[in-house]
XYZ file of C-alpha atoms in Angstrom:
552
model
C 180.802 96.646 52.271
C 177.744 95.267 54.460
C 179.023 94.821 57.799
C 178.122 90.911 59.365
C 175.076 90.600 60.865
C 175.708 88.844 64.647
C 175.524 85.618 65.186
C 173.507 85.592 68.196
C 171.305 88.516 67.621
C 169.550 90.060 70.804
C 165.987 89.077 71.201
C 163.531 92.143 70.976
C 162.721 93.813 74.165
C 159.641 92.655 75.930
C 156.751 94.935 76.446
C 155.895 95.734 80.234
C 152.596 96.083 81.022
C 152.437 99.405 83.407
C 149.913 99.541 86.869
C 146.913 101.802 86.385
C 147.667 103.643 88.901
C 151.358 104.151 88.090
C 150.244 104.653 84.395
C 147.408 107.550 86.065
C 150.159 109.175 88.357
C 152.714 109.478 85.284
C 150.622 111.347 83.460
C 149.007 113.722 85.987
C 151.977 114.086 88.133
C 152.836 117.477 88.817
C 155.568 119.391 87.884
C 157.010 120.659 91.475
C 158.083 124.034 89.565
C 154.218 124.500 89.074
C 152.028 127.176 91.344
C 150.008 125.286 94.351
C 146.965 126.355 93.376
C 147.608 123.830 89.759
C 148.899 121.031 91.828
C 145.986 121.433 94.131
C 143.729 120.768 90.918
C 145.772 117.393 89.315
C 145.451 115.994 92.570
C 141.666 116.624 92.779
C 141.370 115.210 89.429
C 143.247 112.325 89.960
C 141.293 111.510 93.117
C 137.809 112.339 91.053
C 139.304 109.599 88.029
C 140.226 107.006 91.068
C 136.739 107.359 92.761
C 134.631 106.880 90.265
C 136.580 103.378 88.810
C 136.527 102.645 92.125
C 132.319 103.119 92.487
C 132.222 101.912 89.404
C 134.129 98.902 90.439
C 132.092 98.281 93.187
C 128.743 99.102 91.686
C 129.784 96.499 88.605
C 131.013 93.973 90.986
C 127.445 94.001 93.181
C 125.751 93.877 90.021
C 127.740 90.584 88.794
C 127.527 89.019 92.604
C 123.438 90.012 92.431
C 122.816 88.089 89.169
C 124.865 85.377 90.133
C 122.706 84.725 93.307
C 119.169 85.714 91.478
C 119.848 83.358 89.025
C 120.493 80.504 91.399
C 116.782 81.777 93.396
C 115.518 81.881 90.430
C 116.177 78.336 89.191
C 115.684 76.957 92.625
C 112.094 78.747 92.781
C 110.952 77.395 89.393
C 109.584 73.898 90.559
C 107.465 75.959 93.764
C 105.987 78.056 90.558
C 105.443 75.487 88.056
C 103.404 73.313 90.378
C 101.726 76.909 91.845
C 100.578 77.114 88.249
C 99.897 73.664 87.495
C 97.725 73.366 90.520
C 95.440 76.392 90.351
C 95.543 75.943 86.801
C 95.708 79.402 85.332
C 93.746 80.117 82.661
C 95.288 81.290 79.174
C 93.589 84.814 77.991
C 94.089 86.085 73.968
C 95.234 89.659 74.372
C 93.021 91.791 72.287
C 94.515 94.802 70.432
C 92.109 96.730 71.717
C 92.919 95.838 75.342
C 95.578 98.177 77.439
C 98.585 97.469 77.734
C 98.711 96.097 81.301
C 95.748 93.597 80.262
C 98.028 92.601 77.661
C 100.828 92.112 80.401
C 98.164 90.038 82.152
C 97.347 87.378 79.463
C 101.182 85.623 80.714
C 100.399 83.915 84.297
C 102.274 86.102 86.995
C 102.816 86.068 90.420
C 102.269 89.002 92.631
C 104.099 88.639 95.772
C 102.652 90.283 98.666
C 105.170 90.932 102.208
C 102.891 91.050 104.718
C 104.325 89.484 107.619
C 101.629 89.968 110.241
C 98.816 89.012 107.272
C 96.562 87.520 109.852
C 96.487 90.628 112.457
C 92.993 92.113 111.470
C 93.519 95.589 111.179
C 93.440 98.549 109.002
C 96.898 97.430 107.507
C 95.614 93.898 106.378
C 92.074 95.313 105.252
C 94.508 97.273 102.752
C 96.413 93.876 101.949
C 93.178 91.662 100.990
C 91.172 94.308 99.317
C 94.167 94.445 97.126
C 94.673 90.737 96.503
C 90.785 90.548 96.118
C 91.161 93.761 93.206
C 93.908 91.983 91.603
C 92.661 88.415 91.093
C 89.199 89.702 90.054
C 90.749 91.831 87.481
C 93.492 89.336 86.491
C 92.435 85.880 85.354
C 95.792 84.631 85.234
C 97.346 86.215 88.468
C 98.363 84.178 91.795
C 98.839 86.090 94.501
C 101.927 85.058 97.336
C 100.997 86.180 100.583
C 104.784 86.510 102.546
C 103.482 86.041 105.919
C 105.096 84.915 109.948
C 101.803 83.817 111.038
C 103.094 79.883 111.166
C 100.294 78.832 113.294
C 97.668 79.206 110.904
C 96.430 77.480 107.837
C 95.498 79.381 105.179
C 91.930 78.249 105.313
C 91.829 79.782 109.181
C 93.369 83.202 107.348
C 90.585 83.210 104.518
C 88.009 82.812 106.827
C 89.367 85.786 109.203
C 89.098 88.163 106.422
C 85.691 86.643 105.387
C 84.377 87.127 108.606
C 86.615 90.543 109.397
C 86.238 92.854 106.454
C 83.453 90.962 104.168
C 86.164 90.341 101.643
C 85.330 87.120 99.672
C 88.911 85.909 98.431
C 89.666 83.294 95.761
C 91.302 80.538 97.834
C 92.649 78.550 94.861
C 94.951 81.718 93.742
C 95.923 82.421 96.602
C 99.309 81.204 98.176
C 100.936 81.340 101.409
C 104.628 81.463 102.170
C 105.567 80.704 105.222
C 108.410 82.487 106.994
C 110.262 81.543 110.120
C 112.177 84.699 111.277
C 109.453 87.223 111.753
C 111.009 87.258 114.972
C 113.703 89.575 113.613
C 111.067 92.630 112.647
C 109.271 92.294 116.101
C 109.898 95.160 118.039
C 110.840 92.922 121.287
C 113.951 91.506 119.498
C 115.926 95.054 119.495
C 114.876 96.496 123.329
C 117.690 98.984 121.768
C 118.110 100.388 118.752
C 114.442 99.076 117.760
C 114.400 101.268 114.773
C 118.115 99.723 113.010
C 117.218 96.579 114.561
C 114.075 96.446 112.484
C 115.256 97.501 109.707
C 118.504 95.644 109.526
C 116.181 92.356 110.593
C 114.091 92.981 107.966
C 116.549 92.242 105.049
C 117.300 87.927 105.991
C 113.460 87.763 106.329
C 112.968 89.358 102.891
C 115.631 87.167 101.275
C 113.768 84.140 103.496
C 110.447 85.284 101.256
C 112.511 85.679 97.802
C 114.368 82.378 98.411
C 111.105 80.520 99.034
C 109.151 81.362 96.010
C 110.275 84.427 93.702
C 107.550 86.056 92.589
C 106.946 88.164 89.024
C 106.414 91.817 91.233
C 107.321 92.591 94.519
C 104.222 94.485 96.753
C 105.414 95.312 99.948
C 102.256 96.579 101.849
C 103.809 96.764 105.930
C 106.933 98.958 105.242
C 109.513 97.281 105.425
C 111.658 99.325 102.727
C 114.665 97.645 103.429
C 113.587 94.679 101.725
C 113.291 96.642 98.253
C 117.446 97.163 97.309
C 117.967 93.115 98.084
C 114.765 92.149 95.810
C 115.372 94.844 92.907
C 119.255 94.020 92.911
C 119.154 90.563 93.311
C 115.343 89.763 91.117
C 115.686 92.705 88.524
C 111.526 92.761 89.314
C 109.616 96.207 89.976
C 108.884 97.035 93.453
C 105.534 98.526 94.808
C 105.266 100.217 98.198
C 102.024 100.753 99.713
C 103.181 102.910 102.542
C 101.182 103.803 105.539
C 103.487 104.780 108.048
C 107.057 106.096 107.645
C 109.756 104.647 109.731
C 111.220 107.732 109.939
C 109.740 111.476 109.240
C 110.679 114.713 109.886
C 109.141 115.936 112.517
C 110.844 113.596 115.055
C 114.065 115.650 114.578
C 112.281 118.061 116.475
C 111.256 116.244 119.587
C 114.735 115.776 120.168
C 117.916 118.325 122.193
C 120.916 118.804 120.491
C 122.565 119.656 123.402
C 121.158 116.554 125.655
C 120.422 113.893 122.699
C 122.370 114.559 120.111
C 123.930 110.910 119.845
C 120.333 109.832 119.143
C 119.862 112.617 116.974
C 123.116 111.454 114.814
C 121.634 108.073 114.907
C 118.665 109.074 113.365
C 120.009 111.441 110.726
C 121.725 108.312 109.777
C 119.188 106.355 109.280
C 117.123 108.551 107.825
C 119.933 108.160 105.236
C 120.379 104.700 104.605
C 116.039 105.128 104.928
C 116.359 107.093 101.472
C 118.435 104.749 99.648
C 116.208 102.029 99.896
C 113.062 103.725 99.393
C 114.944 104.515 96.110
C 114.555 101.097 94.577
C 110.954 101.504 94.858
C 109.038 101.610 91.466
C 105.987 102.678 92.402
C 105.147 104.195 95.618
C 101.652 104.331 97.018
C 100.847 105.945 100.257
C 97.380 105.705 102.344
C 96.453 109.781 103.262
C 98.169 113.416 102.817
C 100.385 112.950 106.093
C 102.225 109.650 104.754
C 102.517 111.280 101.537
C 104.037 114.851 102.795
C 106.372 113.044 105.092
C 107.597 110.398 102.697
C 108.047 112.673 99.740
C 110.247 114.178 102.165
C 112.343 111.665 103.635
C 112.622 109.573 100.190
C 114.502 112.183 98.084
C 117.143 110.114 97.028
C 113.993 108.194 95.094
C 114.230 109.999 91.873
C 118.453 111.054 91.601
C 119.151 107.354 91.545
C 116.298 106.009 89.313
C 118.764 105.752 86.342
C 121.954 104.240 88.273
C 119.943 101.340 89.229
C 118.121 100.336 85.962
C 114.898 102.250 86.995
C 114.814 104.658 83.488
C 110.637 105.098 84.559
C 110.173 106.719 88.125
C 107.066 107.566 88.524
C 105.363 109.907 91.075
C 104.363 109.270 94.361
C 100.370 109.176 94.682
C 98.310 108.826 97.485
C 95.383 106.018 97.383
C 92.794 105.864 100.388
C 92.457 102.703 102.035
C 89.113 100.743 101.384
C 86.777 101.335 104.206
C 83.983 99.258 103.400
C 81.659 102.507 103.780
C 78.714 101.731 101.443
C 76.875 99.482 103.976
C 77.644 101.922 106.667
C 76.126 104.861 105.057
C 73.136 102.704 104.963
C 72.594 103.687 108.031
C 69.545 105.420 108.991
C 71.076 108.266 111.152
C 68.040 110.050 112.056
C 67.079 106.820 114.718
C 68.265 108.058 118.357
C 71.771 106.857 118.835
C 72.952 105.830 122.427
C 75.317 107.504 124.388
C 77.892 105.238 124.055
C 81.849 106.256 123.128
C 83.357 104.158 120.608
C 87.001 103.365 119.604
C 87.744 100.999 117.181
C 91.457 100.455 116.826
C 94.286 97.428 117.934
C 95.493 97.241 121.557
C 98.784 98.846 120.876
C 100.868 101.129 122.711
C 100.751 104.273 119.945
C 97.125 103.970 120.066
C 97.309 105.845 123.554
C 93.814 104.260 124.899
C 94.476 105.216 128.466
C 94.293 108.680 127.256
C 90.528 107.708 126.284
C 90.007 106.015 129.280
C 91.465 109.106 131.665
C 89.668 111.484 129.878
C 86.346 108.994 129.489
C 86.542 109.234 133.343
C 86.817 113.353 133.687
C 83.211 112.945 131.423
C 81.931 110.457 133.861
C 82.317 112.047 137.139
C 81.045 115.523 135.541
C 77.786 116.951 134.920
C 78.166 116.964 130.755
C 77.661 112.970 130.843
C 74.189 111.649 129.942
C 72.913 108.798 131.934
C 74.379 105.075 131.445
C 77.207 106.706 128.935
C 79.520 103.838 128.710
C 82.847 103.031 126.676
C 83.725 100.524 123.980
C 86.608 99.523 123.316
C 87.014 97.446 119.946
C 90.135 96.560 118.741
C 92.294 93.275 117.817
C 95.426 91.787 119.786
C 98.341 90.080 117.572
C 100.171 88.595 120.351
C 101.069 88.422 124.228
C 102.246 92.002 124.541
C 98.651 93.278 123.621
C 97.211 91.158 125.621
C 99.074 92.425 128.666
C 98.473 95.817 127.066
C 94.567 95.122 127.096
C 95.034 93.694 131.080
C 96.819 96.916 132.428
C 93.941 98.884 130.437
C 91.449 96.787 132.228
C 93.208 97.585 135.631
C 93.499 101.395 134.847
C 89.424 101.496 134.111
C 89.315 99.577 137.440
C 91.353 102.795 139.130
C 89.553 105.453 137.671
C 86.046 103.937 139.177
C 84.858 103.484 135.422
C 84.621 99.722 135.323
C 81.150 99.702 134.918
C 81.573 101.629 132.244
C 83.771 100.509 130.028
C 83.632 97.371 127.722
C 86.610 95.838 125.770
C 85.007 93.635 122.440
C 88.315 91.785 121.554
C 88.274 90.049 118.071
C 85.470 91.062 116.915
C 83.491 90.145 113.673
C 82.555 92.521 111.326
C 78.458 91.958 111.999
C 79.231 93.220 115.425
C 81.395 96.308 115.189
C 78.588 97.195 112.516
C 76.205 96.502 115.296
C 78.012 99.574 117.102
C 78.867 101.844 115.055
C 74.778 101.793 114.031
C 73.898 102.948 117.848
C 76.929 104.232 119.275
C 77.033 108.409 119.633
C 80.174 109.053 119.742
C 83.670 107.817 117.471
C 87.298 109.053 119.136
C 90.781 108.112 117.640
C 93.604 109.220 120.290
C 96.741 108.535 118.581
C 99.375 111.399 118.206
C 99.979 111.628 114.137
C 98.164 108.486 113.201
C 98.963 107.889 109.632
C 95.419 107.522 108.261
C 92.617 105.981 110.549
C 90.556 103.262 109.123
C 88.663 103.458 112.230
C 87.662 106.955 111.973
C 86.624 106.259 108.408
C 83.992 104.045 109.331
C 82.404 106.465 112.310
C 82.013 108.932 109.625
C 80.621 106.170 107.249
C 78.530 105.206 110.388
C 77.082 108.826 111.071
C 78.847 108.802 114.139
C 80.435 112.036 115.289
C 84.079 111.686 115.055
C 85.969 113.272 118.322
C 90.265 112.651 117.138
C 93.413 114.147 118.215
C 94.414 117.398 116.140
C 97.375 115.706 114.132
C 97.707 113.301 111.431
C 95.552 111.993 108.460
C 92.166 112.419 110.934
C 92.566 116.071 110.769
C 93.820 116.065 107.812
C 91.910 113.824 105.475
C 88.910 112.437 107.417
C 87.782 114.758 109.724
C 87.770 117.742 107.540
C 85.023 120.503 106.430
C 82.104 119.529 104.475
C 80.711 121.921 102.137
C 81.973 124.496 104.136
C 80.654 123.034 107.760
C 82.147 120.914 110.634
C 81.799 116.751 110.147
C 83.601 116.596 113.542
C 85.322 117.671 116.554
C 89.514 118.017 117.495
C 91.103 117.512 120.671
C 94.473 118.326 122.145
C 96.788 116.292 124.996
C 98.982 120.094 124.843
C 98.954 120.913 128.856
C 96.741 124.220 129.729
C 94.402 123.632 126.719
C 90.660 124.134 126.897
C 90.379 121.921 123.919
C 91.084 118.349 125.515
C 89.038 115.210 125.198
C 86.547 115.236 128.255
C 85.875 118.623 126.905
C 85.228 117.920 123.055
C 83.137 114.637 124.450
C 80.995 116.849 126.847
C 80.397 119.651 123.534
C 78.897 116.868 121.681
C 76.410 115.299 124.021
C 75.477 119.187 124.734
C 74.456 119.632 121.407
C 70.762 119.023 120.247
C 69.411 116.623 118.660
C 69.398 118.517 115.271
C 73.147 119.874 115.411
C 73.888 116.578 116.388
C 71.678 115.115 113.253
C 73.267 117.788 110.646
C 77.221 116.641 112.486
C 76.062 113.221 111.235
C 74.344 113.785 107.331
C 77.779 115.675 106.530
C 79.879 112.935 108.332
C 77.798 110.556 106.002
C 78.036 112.515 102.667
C 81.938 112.900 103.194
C 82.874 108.883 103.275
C 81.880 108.570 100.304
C 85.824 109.056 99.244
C 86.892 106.470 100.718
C 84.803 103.278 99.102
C 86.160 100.537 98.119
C 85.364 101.046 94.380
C 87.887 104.303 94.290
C 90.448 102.164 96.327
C 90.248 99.217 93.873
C 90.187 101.564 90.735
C 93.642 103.942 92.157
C 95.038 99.908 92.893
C 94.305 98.522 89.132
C 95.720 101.625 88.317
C 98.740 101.308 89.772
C 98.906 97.125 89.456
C 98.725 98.198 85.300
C 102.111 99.644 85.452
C 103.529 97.250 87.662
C 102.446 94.552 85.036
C 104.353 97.322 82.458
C 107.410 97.239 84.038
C 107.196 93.385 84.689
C 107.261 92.779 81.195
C 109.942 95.313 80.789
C 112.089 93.798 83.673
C 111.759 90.363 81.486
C 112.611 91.304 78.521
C 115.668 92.779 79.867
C 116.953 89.226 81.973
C 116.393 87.765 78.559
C 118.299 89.864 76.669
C 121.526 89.433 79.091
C 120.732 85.789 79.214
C 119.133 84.988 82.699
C 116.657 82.984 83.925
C 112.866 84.802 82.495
């Protein structure tokens, strides 16, 4: 007989949803009657299975947060670019089949943003910045280029005409766009007294989202190196990043100017940021730098560069490569070397601190008051000041000339146009660069251009990629600041104006001959070069903010 069924029949049990991390210590909990050595190894693996959903976590949740906040530049950035378009009126190119690929990229109108905040400075940094906006809108019909610059009190007009009048760089002022930013002030050195290096870096980031929030641009040149602008625009922009680098913030070989045993809280400092250095030179897509010493020291201190490529949507890294700066060297080797030269000493380079002009000047004087000196040798001084600390830097040179008994023989040319540092380097003798591991030297560039013989400190991309052999034979001379050294810089000037007149004349043919690397056709072919795969990945970068349904 069928027993009867309950009147009030219990409901089924409900199902309880168990914590992950219960659910993860329930089924890798040891048993207690198991050896160490195998609860040792469930505990490791439990803590390897919580850190990665943990990093994974995060690295999900930054990526949500950074399209979220792109998105929102992005659409607030689109009426600054329509009317950027609609005003210089971009022309429309057909792609041919025939054409390369980054031609193909450039048929679309695109912005190439350049952050440059000291654009208006006139040195060898900003020659590098408008010979590449010149190469890119002559090759590019349909390209704008955004200049990300601090220099408020100019008009653009005033900042064309500069690097008219500068570097003979003739600039298509309808294409070209200025972007105004207000905190410089927080990558000038004067803001961090302490720190400056952090400070800088750290100060960097707000003034690269200033840039990005003013006008977003379709690639991302940073040409001043300021790398810690490159994780907030890749992240938030999903654009590729190009770094033109000419000076590390960082290398290695300041590790060893420093005791562990007296400095080794600096030392920590900077092995940290040396760190956090290498993660954001890893969002950089392409990676330029301006001579062998950059290069050497980069490759070095941006390891992380390749071992994160894939984690952060980068699938093509591509190789570091090292692209002279345009020197401007064809008129300059114009010049007919075999007319006498005067004795003058030339320097060409801004009124900064690293620059180390009262080493010229100290050791200028040692050649003055010695016998080695021809008559009426005098001292110029060329260079460019960016603000009131190299002005007072230019004063207290003035007053240390004024010391040494040398003021009649020394002559600072501040500012000066282009027609009259050529009017130098065609009589001066004499070309000396003092600076302790300058990263490349424009300056020296153009005394070797010149025919001048080039007299530099026995470090950095002067020894190494300027001032180097000729078929075998001397272009130049080295000097050391290294105390009891014979080979210092009174000495190395006095060598030269002993020479005669056909040493001197066979110094000058191979100086000549040997500039010939550094025109500004190879620097505009290595940049097209490099812009073509930018334009690549552009198109790449795109297509992929389409496909997850963002803003193009």
């Amino acid at each position: 007989m069928k027993a009867p069924s309950s009147p009030n029949p219990s409901p089924p049990l409900a199902k309880t949803r168990t914590p992950l991390a219960t659910l993860l210590w329930s089924t890798f909990k040891p048993d207690p009657r198991a050896s160490l050595s195998h609860r040792v190894a469930v505990y490791l693996c439990l803590f390897f299975i919580v850190s990665t959903l943990t990093v994974l976590g995060v690295y999900l949740s930054v990526k949500v947060v950074a399209a979220i906040i792109g998105s929102r530049l992005r659409r607030k950035s689109e009426r600054v670019r329509r009317s950027i378009f609609e005003n210089f009126k971009t022309a429309e190119v057909e792609a041919d089949t025939s054409e390369t690929e980054g031609k193909k990229n450039a048929s679309r109108a695109v912005i190439v943003g350049f952050f440059h905040p000291y654009c208006n400075a006139g040195g060898g940094g900003e020659r590098v910045l408008w010979a590449a906006v010149h190469a890119t809108l002559k090759e590019h019909k349909n390209a704008v280029c955004a200049i990300y610059t601090g220099d408020t009190d100019v008009h653009k007009a005033e900042i064309i005409e500069k690097v008219k009048t500068r570097f003979e760089i003739d600039l298509d002022e309808d294409r070209i766009f200025i972007v105004y930013l207000l905190k410089r002030r927080l990558v000038a050195a004067s803001t961090w007294p302490r720190v400056t290096l952090l400070g800088q870096a750290l100060g960097s980031i707000p003034l690269g989202y200033e840039a990005i929030s003013k006008l977003v641009p379709d690639v991302f040149v940073d040409t001043m190196g300021y790398a810690f602008t490159y994780p907030l625009v890749s992240l938030l922009l999903n654009i590729p990043v190009a770094a033109y680098v000419h000076y590390p913030m960082i290398s290695t070989d300041m590790f060893s100017t420093l005791s562990l045993t007296t400095q080794l809280p600096k030392y920590i400092y900077w092995r940290i940021f040396a760190l956090m250095y290498a993660f954001a030179g890893a969002f950089a897509d392409v990676v330029v730098t301006n001579g062998t010493w950059t290069f050497n020291h980069i490759k070095s201190v941006w390891w992380l560069n390749h071992l994160l490529s894939l984690a952060f949507d980068r699938s093509k890294k591509l190789e570091f490569k090292i692209l002279y700066p345009p020197c401007g060297t064809a008129d300059l080797q114009k010049f007919d070397i075999t007319k006498p030269r005067q004795p003058i000493v030339l320097s060409i380079a801004q009124f900064r601190l690293e620059k180390r002009h009262e080493i010229i000047l100290e050791e200028f004087a040692k050649l003055v008051n010695s016998d080695a000196a021809p008559p009426h040798t005098q001292l110029v001084l060329i260079g460019s000041v960016r603000d009131d600390r190299d002005r007072k830097r230019v004063y207290e040179l003035r007053l240390l000339a004024r010391e040494l008994g040398i003021n009649d023989h020394v002559h600072f040319v501040l500012e000066a146009k282009w027609d009259e540092v050529k009017n130098y380097l065609r009589t001066a003798s004499v070309g000396v660069n003092a600076m302790w591991n300058e990263h490349f030297g424009i300056g020296v560039v153009e005394y070797t251009a010149a025919g001048l013989i080039s007299v530099v400190h026995e470090s950095g991309g002067p020894m190494m990629d300027i001032v180097v052999p000729f078929e075998g034979k001397p272009t130049g001379l080295y000097f050391s600041t290294k105390t009891n050294t014979d080979t210092t810089l009174a000495g190395a000037l006095a060598n030269v104006f002993s020479m005669s007149p056909d040493e001197q004349l066979e110094y000058r043919a191979r100086a000549q001959q040997s500039a010939t690397r550094f025109s500004v056709e190879n620097f505009d072919r290595g940049w097209l070069e490099r812009l073509r795969v930018l334009l690549m990945l552009e198109e790449f970068c795109r297509v992929d903010r389409i496909s997850r349904g963002l803003p193009s």
